[in-house]
Amino acid sequence: MKQRYEGKRVRTLKVKPINNFIVISDVHLREPDDNITQLFLKTLDNILNERVSNQKKIDALFLLGDIFDFITGSKKFFLKMWKSVFEKFKQLKESGIQVYFIEGNHDFGFEHFRSKKLDEYFTNYGDCSIEFIHEKTGNIVLRHGDDLICPEKYIKFRQFVKSKFFQKITSFLFAGFFMHFLFSRYAKASRLQDVYRKIEPNFIKTCLDKYFLFYMSEFNKKINILIIGHIHVFINTYYKDTHILVGPDWFSAPNYLYYNEDGVSERVYCDNKIQKEFQLNNL
């Protein structure tokens, strides 16, 4: 049976081959002046310096969703609030790094409210998955993952809140500062429920099985490497001959994923925290 994944909900952005790239996911920035934001800015500075000084080959930076605890690109309030972060994205882009922003379930308005200002910060952006060929390892797919590792009932809810109609209405009705106040507190309350730690390996496998079936029937090819975020765990394993990389989960332990031209991935931790690997296949 053909599964109801991706096709009617997010677009697939196909980009030219990329061999050296960085992935950052689930930072959940809350306030511009807090320690999390300062560490994130410092990390982006380090990435920029490595690129400019040729210490590390970096062709692209993928921001894999939930970079902010809540944001909508439709409101200038948020672009001003996070000016220091967006300007850092701009510097990275101007250095020659392709910068892609994928909406997570905490990010809104980038898909439906595209603008010249956002174009300054990102090579491309929106509610999408990204697909490209790596010369060494083949077909790579990146997506946030909230519509992949999820119960079926979440799909319709997601379709509604991600729709242009809903986002235009909420953008018209609510001021940016009110959105920040309300939805940031909702996000915090949601995390306190500790839902991510309840995820079981069998549930993840079931979701992956459905997605792989859909992808094969839709595109008639397999995924060699699938990189997702969302579920706040660290996974680096093979499942059904696909290399599964989940994370980097910055929220649990500030880090990013560096993938090089030889097909080798490295988790680069940004402070003294490290994250234990979630055992998907150890049942």
GROMACS .gro file of C-alpha atoms in nm:
model
  283
    1MET     CA    1   0.000   0.000   0.000
    2LYS     CA    2   0.128   0.345  -0.091
    3GLN     CA    3   0.180   0.547   0.223
    4ARG     CA    4   0.076   0.910   0.262
    5TYR     CA    5   0.422   1.048   0.315
    6GLU     CA    6   0.578   1.370   0.195
    7GLY     CA    7   0.416   1.407  -0.146
    8LYS     CA    8   0.119   1.622  -0.049
    9ARG     CA    9   0.281   1.796   0.245
   10VAL     CA   10   0.633   1.913   0.175
   11ARG     CA   11   0.814   1.979  -0.148
   12THR     CA   12   1.136   1.803  -0.239
   13LEU     CA   13   1.420   2.041  -0.312
   14LYS     CA   14   1.674   1.874  -0.539
   15VAL     CA   15   2.013   2.043  -0.534
   16LYS     CA   16   2.337   1.985  -0.720
   17PRO     CA   17   2.588   1.732  -0.579
   18ILE     CA   18   2.743   1.828  -0.244
   19ASN     CA   19   3.038   1.647  -0.088
   20ASN     CA   20   3.132   1.838   0.229
   21PHE     CA   21   2.857   1.969   0.451
   22ILE     CA   22   2.743   2.050   0.804
   23VAL     CA   23   2.405   1.974   0.960
   24ILE     CA   24   2.265   2.157   1.263
   25SER     CA   25   1.928   2.063   1.409
   26ASP     CA   26   1.698   2.128   1.705
   27VAL     CA   27   1.880   2.417   1.868
   28HIS     CA   28   1.557   2.564   2.009
   29LEU     CA   29   1.687   2.919   2.051
   30ARG     CA   30   1.470   3.101   2.304
   31GLU     CA   31   1.618   3.442   2.386
   32PRO     CA   32   1.880   3.641   2.189
   33ASP     CA   33   2.104   3.708   2.489
   34ASP     CA   34   2.101   3.373   2.668
   35ASN     CA   35   2.391   3.128   2.688
   36ILE     CA   36   2.246   2.892   2.428
   37THR     CA   37   2.230   3.167   2.168
   38GLN     CA   38   2.581   3.289   2.248
   39LEU     CA   39   2.724   2.938   2.210
   40PHE     CA   40   2.536   2.895   1.883
   41LEU     CA   41   2.675   3.223   1.747
   42LYS     CA   42   3.025   3.125   1.856
   43THR     CA   43   2.987   2.791   1.677
   44LEU     CA   44   2.874   2.963   1.357
   45ASP     CA   45   3.177   3.193   1.387
   46ASN     CA   46   3.405   2.891   1.417
   47ILE     CA   47   3.247   2.733   1.109
   48LEU     CA   48   3.293   3.059   0.917
   49ASN     CA   49   3.659   3.085   1.021
   50GLU     CA   50   3.727   2.725   0.920
   51ARG     CA   51   3.577   2.794   0.579
   52VAL     CA   52   3.760   3.123   0.522
   53SER     CA   53   4.097   2.986   0.639
   54ASN     CA   54   4.051   2.662   0.441
   55GLN     CA   55   4.094   2.454   0.757
   56LYS     CA   56   3.788   2.252   0.660
   57LYS     CA   57   3.605   2.202   0.333
   58ILE     CA   58   3.245   2.320   0.378
   59ASP     CA   59   3.020   2.337   0.072
   60ALA     CA   60   2.687   2.364   0.251
   61LEU     CA   61   2.520   2.420   0.587
   62PHE     CA   62   2.185   2.252   0.643
   63LEU     CA   63   1.970   2.397   0.921
   64LEU     CA   64   1.746   2.097   0.976
   65GLY     CA   65   1.457   2.253   1.165
   66ASP     CA   66   1.362   2.379   1.511
   67ILE     CA   67   1.658   2.614   1.512
   68PHE     CA   68   1.428   2.847   1.703
   69ASP     CA   69   1.191   2.750   1.981
   70PHE     CA   70   0.928   2.943   1.789
   71ILE     CA   71   0.953   3.167   1.486
   72THR     CA   72   0.746   3.274   1.189
   73GLY     CA   73   0.914   3.428   0.890
   74SER     CA   74   0.600   3.631   0.823
   75LYS     CA   75   0.674   3.871   1.110
   76LYS     CA   76   0.948   4.136   1.101
   77PHE     CA   77   0.942   4.118   1.482
   78PHE     CA   78   1.125   3.784   1.475
   79LEU     CA   79   1.375   3.891   1.208
   80LYS     CA   80   1.467   4.190   1.424
   81MET     CA   81   1.468   3.985   1.744
   82TRP     CA   82   1.710   3.733   1.593
   83LYS     CA   83   1.909   3.980   1.383
   84SER     CA   84   2.245   3.861   1.520
   85VAL     CA   85   2.169   3.502   1.418
   86PHE     CA   86   2.034   3.588   1.073
   87GLU     CA   87   2.330   3.815   1.003
   88LYS     CA   88   2.560   3.525   1.087
   89PHE     CA   89   2.373   3.308   0.835
   90LYS     CA   90   2.425   3.587   0.581
   91GLN     CA   91   2.799   3.596   0.649
   92LEU     CA   92   2.821   3.220   0.599
   93LYS     CA   93   2.633   3.246   0.270
   94GLU     CA   94   2.853   3.534   0.151
   95SER     CA   95   3.163   3.324   0.229
   96GLY     CA   96   3.051   3.077  -0.038
   97ILE     CA   97   2.869   2.824   0.182
   98GLN     CA   98   2.526   2.721   0.059
   99VAL     CA   99   2.288   2.779   0.353
  100TYR     CA  100   1.959   2.587   0.357
  101PHE     CA  101   1.683   2.632   0.615
  102ILE     CA  102   1.427   2.352   0.656
  103GLU     CA  103   1.119   2.426   0.863
  104GLY     CA  104   1.066   2.211   1.170
  105ASN     CA  105   0.750   2.192   1.377
  106HIS     CA  106   0.859   2.506   1.566
  107ASP     CA  107   0.937   2.707   1.250
  108PHE     CA  108   0.667   2.870   1.039
  109GLY     CA  109   0.623   3.123   0.762
  110PHE     CA  110   0.935   3.053   0.558
  111GLU     CA  111   0.755   2.846   0.295
  112HIS     CA  112   0.456   3.077   0.243
  113PHE     CA  113   0.612   3.419   0.309
  114ARG     CA  114   0.923   3.419   0.094
  115SER     CA  115   1.096   3.757   0.074
  116LYS     CA  116   1.404   3.937  -0.054
  117LYS     CA  117   1.518   3.972   0.307
  118LEU     CA  118   1.508   3.595   0.368
  119ASP     CA  119   1.682   3.546   0.033
  120GLU     CA  120   1.978   3.740   0.176
  121TYR     CA  121   2.021   3.483   0.453
  122PHE     CA  122   1.954   3.153   0.278
  123THR     CA  123   2.031   2.979  -0.050
  124ASN     CA  124   1.688   2.821  -0.022
  125TYR     CA  125   1.438   2.766   0.256
  126GLY     CA  126   1.091   2.644   0.347
  127ASP     CA  127   0.885   2.344   0.446
  128CYS     CA  128   1.074   2.092   0.238
  129SER     CA  129   1.301   1.793   0.222
  130ILE     CA  130   1.637   1.822   0.046
  131GLU     CA  131   1.787   1.563  -0.184
  132PHE     CA  132   2.126   1.549  -0.354
  133ILE     CA  133   2.397   1.311  -0.469
  134HIS     CA  134   2.719   1.264  -0.275
  135GLU     CA  135   2.995   1.133  -0.504
  136LYS     CA  136   3.110   0.872  -0.253
  137THR     CA  137   2.790   0.754  -0.085
  138GLY     CA  138   2.505   0.824  -0.328
  139ASN     CA  139   2.155   0.958  -0.271
  140ILE     CA  140   2.122   1.169   0.047
  141VAL     CA  141   1.786   1.291   0.181
  142LEU     CA  142   1.757   1.547   0.461
  143ARG     CA  143   1.436   1.646   0.635
  144HIS     CA  144   1.330   1.763   0.979
  145GLY     CA  145   1.137   1.442   1.046
  146ASP     CA  146   0.826   1.558   1.231
  147ASP     CA  147   0.606   1.420   0.953
  148LEU     CA  148   0.809   1.099   0.934
  149ILE     CA  149   0.857   0.979   1.292
  150CYS     CA  150   0.507   1.051   1.415
  151PRO     CA  151   0.164   0.898   1.480
  152GLU     CA  152  -0.079   0.912   1.188
  153LYS     CA  153  -0.309   1.154   1.371
  154TYR     CA  154  -0.033   1.417   1.373
  155ILE     CA  155  -0.029   1.438   0.993
  156LYS     CA  156  -0.365   1.614   0.955
  157PHE     CA  157  -0.281   1.854   1.238
  158ARG     CA  158   0.048   1.935   1.068
  159GLN     CA  159  -0.118   1.988   0.732
  160PHE     CA  160  -0.352   2.241   0.891
  161VAL     CA  161  -0.099   2.447   1.089
  162LYS     CA  162   0.148   2.444   0.799
  163SER     CA  163  -0.115   2.556   0.548
  164LYS     CA  164  -0.092   2.901   0.390
  165PHE     CA  165  -0.450   2.975   0.500
  166PHE     CA  166  -0.382   2.911   0.870
  167GLN     CA  167  -0.053   3.099   0.869
  168LYS     CA  168  -0.200   3.403   0.692
  169ILE     CA  169  -0.486   3.418   0.943
  170THR     CA  170  -0.261   3.389   1.250
  171SER     CA  171  -0.014   3.638   1.106
  172PHE     CA  172  -0.298   3.886   1.052
  173LEU     CA  173  -0.459   3.834   1.394
  174PHE     CA  174  -0.158   3.821   1.627
  175ALA     CA  175   0.129   4.061   1.681
  176GLY     CA  176   0.480   3.918   1.676
  177PHE     CA  177   0.556   3.988   2.042
  178PHE     CA  178   0.234   3.811   2.144
  179MET     CA  179   0.323   3.510   1.929
  180HIS     CA  180   0.665   3.496   2.094
  181PHE     CA  181   0.516   3.517   2.443
  182LEU     CA  182   0.243   3.258   2.384
  183PHE     CA  183   0.406   2.997   2.165
  184SER     CA  184   0.744   2.998   2.341
  185ARG     CA  185   0.567   2.904   2.661
  186TYR     CA  186   0.367   2.636   2.483
  187ALA     CA  187   0.691   2.489   2.344
  188LYS     CA  188   0.844   2.479   2.692
  189ALA     CA  189   0.536   2.306   2.836
  190SER     CA  190   0.548   2.050   2.556
  191ARG     CA  191   0.911   1.965   2.630
  192LEU     CA  192   0.837   1.917   2.999
  193GLN     CA  193   0.618   1.623   2.900
  194ASP     CA  194   0.943   1.450   2.797
  195VAL     CA  195   0.777   1.290   2.495
  196TYR     CA  196   1.100   1.219   2.305
  197ARG     CA  197   1.238   0.980   2.564
  198LYS     CA  198   0.930   0.762   2.527
  199ILE     CA  199   1.004   0.681   2.163
  200GLU     CA  200   1.062   0.310   2.112
  201PRO     CA  201   1.289   0.150   1.849
  202ASN     CA  202   1.001  -0.048   1.699
  203PHE     CA  203   0.798   0.269   1.647
  204ILE     CA  204   1.088   0.437   1.466
  205LYS     CA  205   1.135   0.128   1.248
  206THR     CA  206   0.766   0.116   1.159
  207CYS     CA  207   0.775   0.481   1.054
  208LEU     CA  208   1.091   0.425   0.849
  209ASP     CA  209   0.939   0.121   0.677
  210LYS     CA  210   0.638   0.326   0.566
  211TYR     CA  211   0.854   0.609   0.443
  212PHE     CA  212   1.090   0.382   0.248
  213LEU     CA  213   0.791   0.215   0.078
  214PHE     CA  214   0.650   0.553  -0.016
  215TYR     CA  215   0.984   0.684  -0.142
  216MET     CA  216   1.048   0.379  -0.360
  217SER     CA  217   0.698   0.389  -0.510
  218GLU     CA  218   0.712   0.765  -0.567
  219PHE     CA  219   1.069   0.805  -0.698
  220ASN     CA  220   1.166   0.450  -0.797
  221LYS     CA  221   1.500   0.465  -0.618
  222LYS     CA  222   1.641   0.404  -0.273
  223ILE     CA  223   1.782   0.638  -0.013
  224ASN     CA  224   2.146   0.570   0.066
  225ILE     CA  225   2.164   0.813   0.358
  226LEU     CA  226   1.870   0.959   0.550
  227ILE     CA  227   1.944   1.249   0.786
  228ILE     CA  228   1.667   1.374   1.015
  229GLY     CA  229   1.623   1.560   1.343
  230HIS     CA  230   1.312   1.619   1.552
  231ILE     CA  231   1.312   1.324   1.792
  232HIS     CA  232   1.601   1.448   2.009
  233VAL     CA  233   1.809   1.131   1.999
  234PHE     CA  234   2.143   1.039   1.844
  235ILE     CA  235   2.132   0.751   1.594
  236ASN     CA  236   2.411   0.640   1.361
  237THR     CA  237   2.327   0.300   1.217
  238TYR     CA  238   2.212   0.109   0.911
  239TYR     CA  239   1.853   0.000   0.863
  240LYS     CA  240   1.726  -0.176   0.549
  241ASP     CA  241   2.059  -0.090   0.379
  242THR     CA  242   2.008   0.282   0.442
  243HIS     CA  243   2.249   0.474   0.663
  244ILE     CA  244   2.033   0.647   0.925
  245LEU     CA  245   2.174   0.960   1.088
  246VAL     CA  246   1.941   1.115   1.345
  247GLY     CA  247   2.049   1.446   1.493
  248PRO     CA  248   2.265   1.629   1.565
  249ASP     CA  249   2.038   1.711   1.857
  250TRP     CA  250   2.178   2.042   1.979
  251PHE     CA  251   1.914   2.077   2.249
  252SER     CA  252   2.035   1.769   2.438
  253ALA     CA  253   2.407   1.830   2.380
  254PRO     CA  254   2.527   2.120   2.161
  255ASN     CA  255   2.685   1.960   1.855
  256TYR     CA  256   2.676   1.947   1.479
  257LEU     CA  257   2.733   1.684   1.212
  258TYR     CA  258   3.018   1.722   0.965
  259TYR     CA  259   3.010   1.497   0.659
  260ASN     CA  260   3.311   1.497   0.428
  261GLU     CA  261   3.392   1.403   0.070
  262ASP     CA  262   3.514   1.057   0.178
  263GLY     CA  263   3.171   0.973   0.318
  264VAL     CA  264   3.285   0.996   0.679
  265SER     CA  265   3.059   1.164   0.935
  266GLU     CA  266   3.179   1.329   1.256
  267ARG     CA  267   2.986   1.465   1.554
  268VAL     CA  268   3.150   1.787   1.666
  269TYR     CA  269   3.054   1.872   2.025
  270CYS     CA  270   3.055   2.240   2.120
  271ASP     CA  271   3.081   2.219   2.499
  272ASN     CA  272   3.140   1.955   2.768
  273LYS     CA  273   2.816   1.767   2.707
  274ILE     CA  274   2.802   1.452   2.497
  275GLN     CA  275   2.505   1.243   2.389
  276LYS     CA  276   2.469   0.868   2.427
  277GLU     CA  277   2.370   0.687   2.109
  278PHE     CA  278   2.013   0.558   2.085
  279GLN     CA  279   2.022   0.186   1.998
  280LEU     CA  280   1.780   0.140   1.710
  281ASN     CA  281   1.885  -0.214   1.623
  282ASN     CA  282   1.972  -0.347   1.969
  283LEU     CA  283   1.646  -0.530   2.049
   0.00000   0.00000   0.00000
